[in-house]
PDB file of C-alpha atoms in Angstrom:
ATOM      1  CA  MET A   4       0.000   0.000   0.000  1.00  0.00           C
ATOM      2  CA  PRO A   5       1.269   3.542  -0.727  1.00  0.00           C
ATOM      3  CA  LYS A   6       2.440   5.472   2.316  1.00  0.00           C
ATOM      4  CA  ILE A   7       0.304   8.385   3.452  1.00  0.00           C
ATOM      5  CA  GLY A   8       1.757  11.718   2.264  1.00  0.00           C
ATOM      6  CA  MET A   9       3.958  10.101  -0.357  1.00  0.00           C
ATOM      7  CA  GLU A  10       1.627  10.589  -3.310  1.00  0.00           C
ATOM      8  CA  PRO A  11       3.032  13.962  -4.528  1.00  0.00           C
ATOM      9  CA  VAL A  12       6.574  12.621  -4.194  1.00  0.00           C
ATOM     10  CA  ARG A  13       5.807   9.379  -6.030  1.00  0.00           C
ATOM     11  CA  ARG A  14       3.816  11.120  -8.765  1.00  0.00           C
ATOM     12  CA  ARG A  15       6.679  13.543  -9.413  1.00  0.00           C
ATOM     13  CA  ALA A  16       9.184  10.670  -9.391  1.00  0.00           C
ATOM     14  CA  LEU A  17       7.114   8.834 -11.986  1.00  0.00           C
ATOM     15  CA  VAL A  18       6.851  11.933 -14.186  1.00  0.00           C
ATOM     16  CA  ASP A  19      10.624  12.445 -13.976  1.00  0.00           C
ATOM     17  CA  ALA A  20      11.167   8.760 -14.753  1.00  0.00           C
ATOM     18  CA  ALA A  21       8.810   8.946 -17.727  1.00  0.00           C
ATOM     19  CA  LEU A  22      10.815  11.848 -19.164  1.00  0.00           C
ATOM     20  CA  GLN A  23      14.066   9.966 -18.687  1.00  0.00           C
ATOM     21  CA  VAL A  24      12.847   6.686 -20.175  1.00  0.00           C
ATOM     22  CA  ILE A  25      11.111   8.347 -23.141  1.00  0.00           C
ATOM     23  CA  GLY A  26      14.137  10.570 -23.690  1.00  0.00           C
ATOM     24  CA  ASP A  27      16.532   7.633 -23.579  1.00  0.00           C
ATOM     25  CA  GLN A  28      14.488   5.505 -25.961  1.00  0.00           C
ATOM     26  CA  GLY A  29      13.204   8.356 -28.137  1.00  0.00           C
ATOM     27  CA  THR A  30       9.731   6.863 -28.294  1.00  0.00           C
ATOM     28  CA  LEU A  31       6.510   6.598 -26.319  1.00  0.00           C
ATOM     29  CA  SER A  32       6.543   2.830 -26.871  1.00  0.00           C
ATOM     30  CA  VAL A  33       7.711   2.317 -23.316  1.00  0.00           C
ATOM     31  CA  THR A  34       5.880   0.320 -20.695  1.00  0.00           C
ATOM     32  CA  MET A  35       4.581   1.295 -17.308  1.00  0.00           C
ATOM     33  CA  SER A  36       7.039  -1.270 -15.919  1.00  0.00           C
ATOM     34  CA  ASP A  37       9.944   0.542 -17.611  1.00  0.00           C
ATOM     35  CA  ILE A  38       8.892   3.833 -16.034  1.00  0.00           C
ATOM     36  CA  ALA A  39       8.123   2.316 -12.632  1.00  0.00           C
ATOM     37  CA  ARG A  40      11.508   0.592 -12.555  1.00  0.00           C
ATOM     38  CA  LYS A  41      13.263   3.878 -13.318  1.00  0.00           C
ATOM     39  CA  ALA A  42      11.274   5.592 -10.539  1.00  0.00           C
ATOM     40  CA  GLY A  43      12.066   2.814  -8.086  1.00  0.00           C
ATOM     41  CA  VAL A  44       8.460   1.799  -7.511  1.00  0.00           C
ATOM     42  CA  SER A  45       6.339  -1.203  -8.490  1.00  0.00           C
ATOM     43  CA  PRO A  46       4.182  -1.169 -11.652  1.00  0.00           C
ATOM     44  CA  ALA A  47       1.143  -1.683  -9.399  1.00  0.00           C
ATOM     45  CA  LEU A  48       1.962   1.508  -7.502  1.00  0.00           C
ATOM     46  CA  ALA A  49       2.451   3.405 -10.754  1.00  0.00           C
ATOM     47  CA  HIS A  50      -0.984   2.258 -11.929  1.00  0.00           C
ATOM     48  CA  HIS A  51      -2.429   3.233  -8.546  1.00  0.00           C
ATOM     49  CA  TYR A  52      -1.276   6.837  -8.989  1.00  0.00           C
ATOM     50  CA  PHE A  53      -1.989   7.283 -12.715  1.00  0.00           C
ATOM     51  CA  GLY A  54      -4.352   4.502 -13.776  1.00  0.00           C
ATOM     52  CA  SER A  55      -2.701   3.975 -17.156  1.00  0.00           C
ATOM     53  CA  LYS A  56       0.425   4.801 -19.113  1.00  0.00           C
ATOM     54  CA  GLU A  57      -1.568   7.251 -21.223  1.00  0.00           C
ATOM     55  CA  GLN A  58      -2.588   9.206 -18.126  1.00  0.00           C
ATOM     56  CA  LEU A  59       1.024   9.303 -16.954  1.00  0.00           C
ATOM     57  CA  LEU A  60       2.217  10.528 -20.356  1.00  0.00           C
ATOM     58  CA  THR A  61      -0.442  13.246 -20.390  1.00  0.00           C
ATOM     59  CA  GLU A  62       0.663  14.398 -16.943  1.00  0.00           C
ATOM     60  CA  THR A  63       4.284  14.389 -18.125  1.00  0.00           C
ATOM     61  CA  ILE A  64       3.435  16.773 -20.974  1.00  0.00           C
ATOM     62  CA  ARG A  65       1.462  18.955 -18.577  1.00  0.00           C
ATOM     63  CA  PHE A  66       4.479  19.028 -16.286  1.00  0.00           C
ATOM     64  CA  LEU A  67       6.710  20.316 -19.087  1.00  0.00           C
ATOM     65  CA  LEU A  68       4.124  22.924 -20.049  1.00  0.00           C
ATOM     66  CA  ARG A  69       3.739  24.083 -16.446  1.00  0.00           C
ATOM     67  CA  GLN A  70       7.488  24.483 -16.207  1.00  0.00           C
ATOM     68  CA  LEU A  71       7.549  26.611 -19.354  1.00  0.00           C
ATOM     69  CA  ARG A  72       4.575  28.710 -18.250  1.00  0.00           C
ATOM     70  CA  ASN A  73       5.913  29.336 -14.745  1.00  0.00           C
ATOM     71  CA  ASP A  74       9.416  30.147 -15.994  1.00  0.00           C
ATOM     72  CA  THR A  75       8.009  32.463 -18.664  1.00  0.00           C
ATOM     73  CA  VAL A  76       5.803  34.339 -16.197  1.00  0.00           C
ATOM     74  CA  ARG A  77       8.667  34.748 -13.743  1.00  0.00           C
ATOM     75  CA  THR A  78      11.098  35.897 -16.433  1.00  0.00           C
ATOM     76  CA  LEU A  79       8.650  38.340 -18.009  1.00  0.00           C
ATOM     77  CA  LYS A  80       8.049  40.021 -14.662  1.00  0.00           C
ATOM     78  CA  ALA A  81      11.744  40.883 -14.501  1.00  0.00           C
ATOM     79  CA  ALA A  82      11.807  42.402 -18.016  1.00  0.00           C
ATOM     80  CA  GLU A  83      10.884  46.095 -18.242  1.00  0.00           C
ATOM     81  CA  HIS A  84      10.775  46.736 -21.987  1.00  0.00           C
ATOM     82  CA  ALA A  85       9.064  44.948 -24.863  1.00  0.00           C
ATOM     83  CA  ARG A  86      12.330  43.938 -26.562  1.00  0.00           C
ATOM     84  CA  ASP A  87      13.655  42.578 -23.264  1.00  0.00           C
ATOM     85  CA  ARG A  88      10.478  40.535 -22.813  1.00  0.00           C
ATOM     86  CA  ILE A  89      10.894  38.987 -26.253  1.00  0.00           C
ATOM     87  CA  SER A  90      14.472  37.991 -25.439  1.00  0.00           C
ATOM     88  CA  ALA A  91      13.258  36.563 -22.144  1.00  0.00           C
ATOM     89  CA  ILE A  92      10.725  34.345 -23.925  1.00  0.00           C
ATOM     90  CA  ILE A  93      13.479  33.045 -26.216  1.00  0.00           C
ATOM     91  CA  ARG A  94      15.773  32.437 -23.261  1.00  0.00           C
ATOM     92  CA  VAL A  95      13.142  30.331 -21.495  1.00  0.00           C
ATOM     93  CA  SER A  96      12.587  28.269 -24.648  1.00  0.00           C
ATOM     94  CA  PHE A  97      16.248  27.249 -24.691  1.00  0.00           C
ATOM     95  CA  GLN A  98      16.984  27.066 -20.974  1.00  0.00           C
ATOM     96  CA  ALA A  99      19.160  24.168 -19.841  1.00  0.00           C
ATOM     97  CA  ASP A 100      16.454  21.812 -18.552  1.00  0.00           C
ATOM     98  CA  GLN A 101      14.278  22.224 -21.662  1.00  0.00           C
ATOM     99  CA  PHE A 102      17.184  21.948 -24.131  1.00  0.00           C
ATOM    100  CA  ALA A 103      18.717  18.881 -22.499  1.00  0.00           C
ATOM    101  CA  PRO A 104      19.025  15.925 -24.937  1.00  0.00           C
ATOM    102  CA  GLN A 105      16.589  13.717 -22.996  1.00  0.00           C
ATOM    103  CA  THR A 106      13.964  16.445 -22.775  1.00  0.00           C
ATOM    104  CA  ILE A 107      14.278  17.288 -26.458  1.00  0.00           C
ATOM    105  CA  SER A 108      13.901  13.623 -27.353  1.00  0.00           C
ATOM    106  CA  ALA A 109      10.782  13.453 -25.179  1.00  0.00           C
ATOM    107  CA  TRP A 110       9.321  16.569 -26.837  1.00  0.00           C
ATOM    108  CA  LEU A 111       9.804  15.011 -30.278  1.00  0.00           C
ATOM    109  CA  ALA A 112       8.159  11.797 -29.120  1.00  0.00           C
ATOM    110  CA  PHE A 113       5.173  13.793 -27.861  1.00  0.00           C
ATOM    111  CA  TYR A 114       4.887  15.646 -31.187  1.00  0.00           C
ATOM    112  CA  SER A 115       4.903  12.313 -32.998  1.00  0.00           C
ATOM    113  CA  GLU A 116       2.211  11.000 -30.650  1.00  0.00           C
ATOM    114  CA  ALA A 117       0.091  14.097 -31.346  1.00  0.00           C
ATOM    115  CA  GLN A 118      -0.587  12.721 -34.830  1.00  0.00           C
ATOM    116  CA  ARG A 119      -2.489   9.839 -33.213  1.00  0.00           C
ATOM    117  CA  SER A 120      -3.622  11.204 -29.851  1.00  0.00           C
ATOM    118  CA  GLU A 121      -6.133  14.052 -29.717  1.00  0.00           C
ATOM    119  CA  ALA A 122      -5.352  14.659 -26.030  1.00  0.00           C
ATOM    120  CA  THR A 123      -1.649  15.076 -26.775  1.00  0.00           C
ATOM    121  CA  ARG A 124      -2.381  17.282 -29.784  1.00  0.00           C
ATOM    122  CA  ARG A 125      -4.572  19.601 -27.695  1.00  0.00           C
ATOM    123  CA  LEU A 126      -1.849  20.056 -25.085  1.00  0.00           C
ATOM    124  CA  LEU A 127       0.783  20.884 -27.716  1.00  0.00           C
ATOM    125  CA  VAL A 128      -1.597  23.303 -29.423  1.00  0.00           C
ATOM    126  CA  ILE A 129      -1.977  25.086 -26.077  1.00  0.00           C
ATOM    127  CA  TYR A 130       1.812  25.424 -25.883  1.00  0.00           C
ATOM    128  CA  ALA A 131       2.039  26.769 -29.453  1.00  0.00           C
ATOM    129  CA  ARG A 132      -0.743  29.313 -28.885  1.00  0.00           C
ATOM    130  CA  ARG A 133       0.761  30.465 -25.604  1.00  0.00           C
ATOM    131  CA  LEU A 134       4.177  31.004 -27.206  1.00  0.00           C
ATOM    132  CA  HIS A 135       2.602  32.889 -30.108  1.00  0.00           C
ATOM    133  CA  SER A 136       0.488  35.043 -27.809  1.00  0.00           C
ATOM    134  CA  ASN A 137       3.422  35.946 -25.562  1.00  0.00           C
ATOM    135  CA  LEU A 138       5.568  36.931 -28.543  1.00  0.00           C
ATOM    136  CA  VAL A 139       2.847  38.919 -30.306  1.00  0.00           C
ATOM    137  CA  ASP A 140       1.934  40.804 -27.115  1.00  0.00           C
ATOM    138  CA  SER A 141       5.429  42.304 -26.942  1.00  0.00           C
ATOM    139  CA  LEU A 142       6.084  42.534 -30.686  1.00  0.00           C
ATOM    140  CA  LYS A 143       2.973  44.671 -31.215  1.00  0.00           C
ATOM    141  CA  GLN A 144       4.657  47.369 -29.144  1.00  0.00           C
ATOM    142  CA  LEU A 145       7.472  47.454 -31.687  1.00  0.00           C
ATOM    143  CA  CYS A 146       5.710  46.930 -35.024  1.00  0.00           C
ATOM    144  CA  SER A 147       2.286  46.529 -36.590  1.00  0.00           C
ATOM    145  CA  ALA A 148      -0.018  43.694 -35.559  1.00  0.00           C
ATOM    146  CA  THR A 149       0.406  42.046 -38.978  1.00  0.00           C
ATOM    147  CA  ASP A 150       4.191  42.143 -38.759  1.00  0.00           C
ATOM    148  CA  ALA A 151       4.066  40.978 -35.133  1.00  0.00           C
ATOM    149  CA  ASN A 152       2.137  37.874 -36.136  1.00  0.00           C
ATOM    150  CA  ARG A 153       4.543  37.122 -38.998  1.00  0.00           C
ATOM    151  CA  ILE A 154       7.612  37.481 -36.791  1.00  0.00           C
ATOM    152  CA  ALA A 155       6.019  35.369 -34.050  1.00  0.00           C
ATOM    153  CA  GLU A 156       5.201  32.584 -36.535  1.00  0.00           C
ATOM    154  CA  GLY A 157       8.749  32.621 -37.892  1.00  0.00           C
ATOM    155  CA  THR A 158      10.230  32.644 -34.408  1.00  0.00           C
ATOM    156  CA  ALA A 159       8.167  29.646 -33.305  1.00  0.00           C
ATOM    157  CA  ALA A 160       9.187  27.756 -36.456  1.00  0.00           C
ATOM    158  CA  MET A 161      12.823  28.587 -35.784  1.00  0.00           C
ATOM    159  CA  ILE A 162      12.603  27.317 -32.208  1.00  0.00           C
ATOM    160  CA  ASP A 163      11.035  24.061 -33.400  1.00  0.00           C
ATOM    161  CA  GLY A 164      13.674  23.707 -36.108  1.00  0.00           C
ATOM    162  CA  LEU A 165      16.559  24.195 -33.693  1.00  0.00           C
ATOM    163  CA  TYR A 166      15.070  21.581 -31.370  1.00  0.00           C
ATOM    164  CA  ILE A 167      14.845  19.106 -34.246  1.00  0.00           C
ATOM    165  CA  ARG A 168      18.408  19.780 -35.402  1.00  0.00           C
ATOM    166  CA  ARG A 169      19.638  19.335 -31.843  1.00  0.00           C
ATOM    167  CA  ALA A 170      17.724  16.065 -31.491  1.00  0.00           C
ATOM    168  CA  LEU A 171      19.073  14.694 -34.775  1.00  0.00           C
ATOM    169  CA  GLY A 172      22.609  15.750 -33.965  1.00  0.00           C
ATOM    170  CA  SER A 173      22.783  17.404 -37.379  1.00  0.00           C
ATOM    171  CA  SER A 174      24.142  20.579 -35.838  1.00  0.00           C
ATOM    172  CA  PRO A 175      26.339  21.141 -32.770  1.00  0.00           C
ATOM    173  CA  VAL A 176      24.302  24.249 -31.937  1.00  0.00           C
ATOM    174  CA  THR A 177      24.238  24.950 -28.207  1.00  0.00           C
ATOM    175  CA  ALA A 178      21.469  26.494 -26.135  1.00  0.00           C
ATOM    176  CA  ASP A 179      23.302  29.838 -26.069  1.00  0.00           C
ATOM    177  CA  ALA A 180      23.872  29.750 -29.818  1.00  0.00           C
ATOM    178  CA  SER A 181      20.210  28.904 -30.370  1.00  0.00           C
ATOM    179  CA  MET A 182      19.163  31.886 -28.273  1.00  0.00           C
ATOM    180  CA  ARG A 183      21.443  34.204 -30.261  1.00  0.00           C
ATOM    181  CA  LEU A 184      20.280  32.871 -33.639  1.00  0.00           C
ATOM    182  CA  THR A 185      16.618  33.300 -32.712  1.00  0.00           C
ATOM    183  CA  ASP A 186      17.181  36.717 -31.181  1.00  0.00           C
ATOM    184  CA  ASP A 187      19.083  37.818 -34.295  1.00  0.00           C
ATOM    185  CA  TYR A 188      16.174  36.643 -36.454  1.00  0.00           C
ATOM    186  CA  ILE A 189      13.789  38.845 -34.475  1.00  0.00           C
ATOM    187  CA  THR A 190      16.125  41.851 -34.557  1.00  0.00           C
ATOM    188  CA  LEU A 191      16.648  41.600 -38.319  1.00  0.00           C
ATOM    189  CA  ASN A 192      12.921  41.308 -38.982  1.00  0.00           C
ATOM    190  CA  LEU A 193      12.084  44.247 -36.739  1.00  0.00           C
ATOM    191  CA  GLN A 194      14.679  46.321 -38.574  1.00  0.00           C
ATOM    192  CA  MET A 195      13.372  45.187 -41.968  1.00  0.00           C
ATOM    193  CA  PHE A 196       9.757  46.005 -41.154  1.00  0.00           C
ATOM    194  CA  SER A 197      10.833  49.339 -39.680  1.00  0.00           C
ATOM    195  CA  ILE A 198      12.647  50.247 -42.899  1.00  0.00           C
ATOM    196  CA  GLN A 199       9.629  49.219 -44.978  1.00  0.00           C
ATOM    197  CA  THR A 200       7.326  51.334 -42.823  1.00  0.00           C
ATOM    198  CA  ASP A 201       9.606  54.370 -43.101  1.00  0.00           C
ATOM    199  CA  THR A 202       9.809  53.897 -46.887  1.00  0.00           C
ATOM    200  CA  GLU A 203       6.038  53.676 -47.197  1.00  0.00           C
ATOM    201  CA  LYS A 204       5.656  56.823 -45.126  1.00  0.00           C
ATOM    202  CA  GLY A 205       8.154  58.590 -47.383  1.00  0.00           C
ATOM    203  CA  HIS A 206       6.242  57.585 -50.499  1.00  0.00           C
ATOM    204  CA  ALA A 207       2.979  58.731 -48.937  1.00  0.00           C
ATOM    205  CA  ALA A 208       4.480  62.104 -48.151  1.00  0.00           C
TER     206      ALA A 208
END
């Protein structure tokens, strides 16, 4: 029987174990026994806390999303200006625990699962919309709403692309380098749209 008061500890241990096992194997085709063994508990206890592997995997994705949301909120509070807030969002996306090889592998496995699982797809859509909304909110203070949406879409695609390249080992890009590349992309686009706007104003005059 599970010990009283141990449920939060065991649930977190199982979530951490799920991330490690999925990250190591690069697939969601792991068993509850694999995860339970990694967490140091019995499969029966794992089923007691989560009911099924699918429920545990859903909670694991939610855990990652909560981490991102909490870190983003905390980081944004410390940023005074719109451009600083954008850089803060990028920094959170590539922070050490999210850009670790195991975590990246787990993210890719979840994206693959989203093609078959509606529950997984919904959670990942929430993440994508939240990232887009956070970027657009600050970008609109620096450019038009149309340009803000275009830059936000490109930024999100760049983040996803850098995660994939890191996972495949096709590029030795580090977390710091990824932050700089993405930040440079935003800076260049803001400058480009600013020049276009100034040119249009000149023609109108």
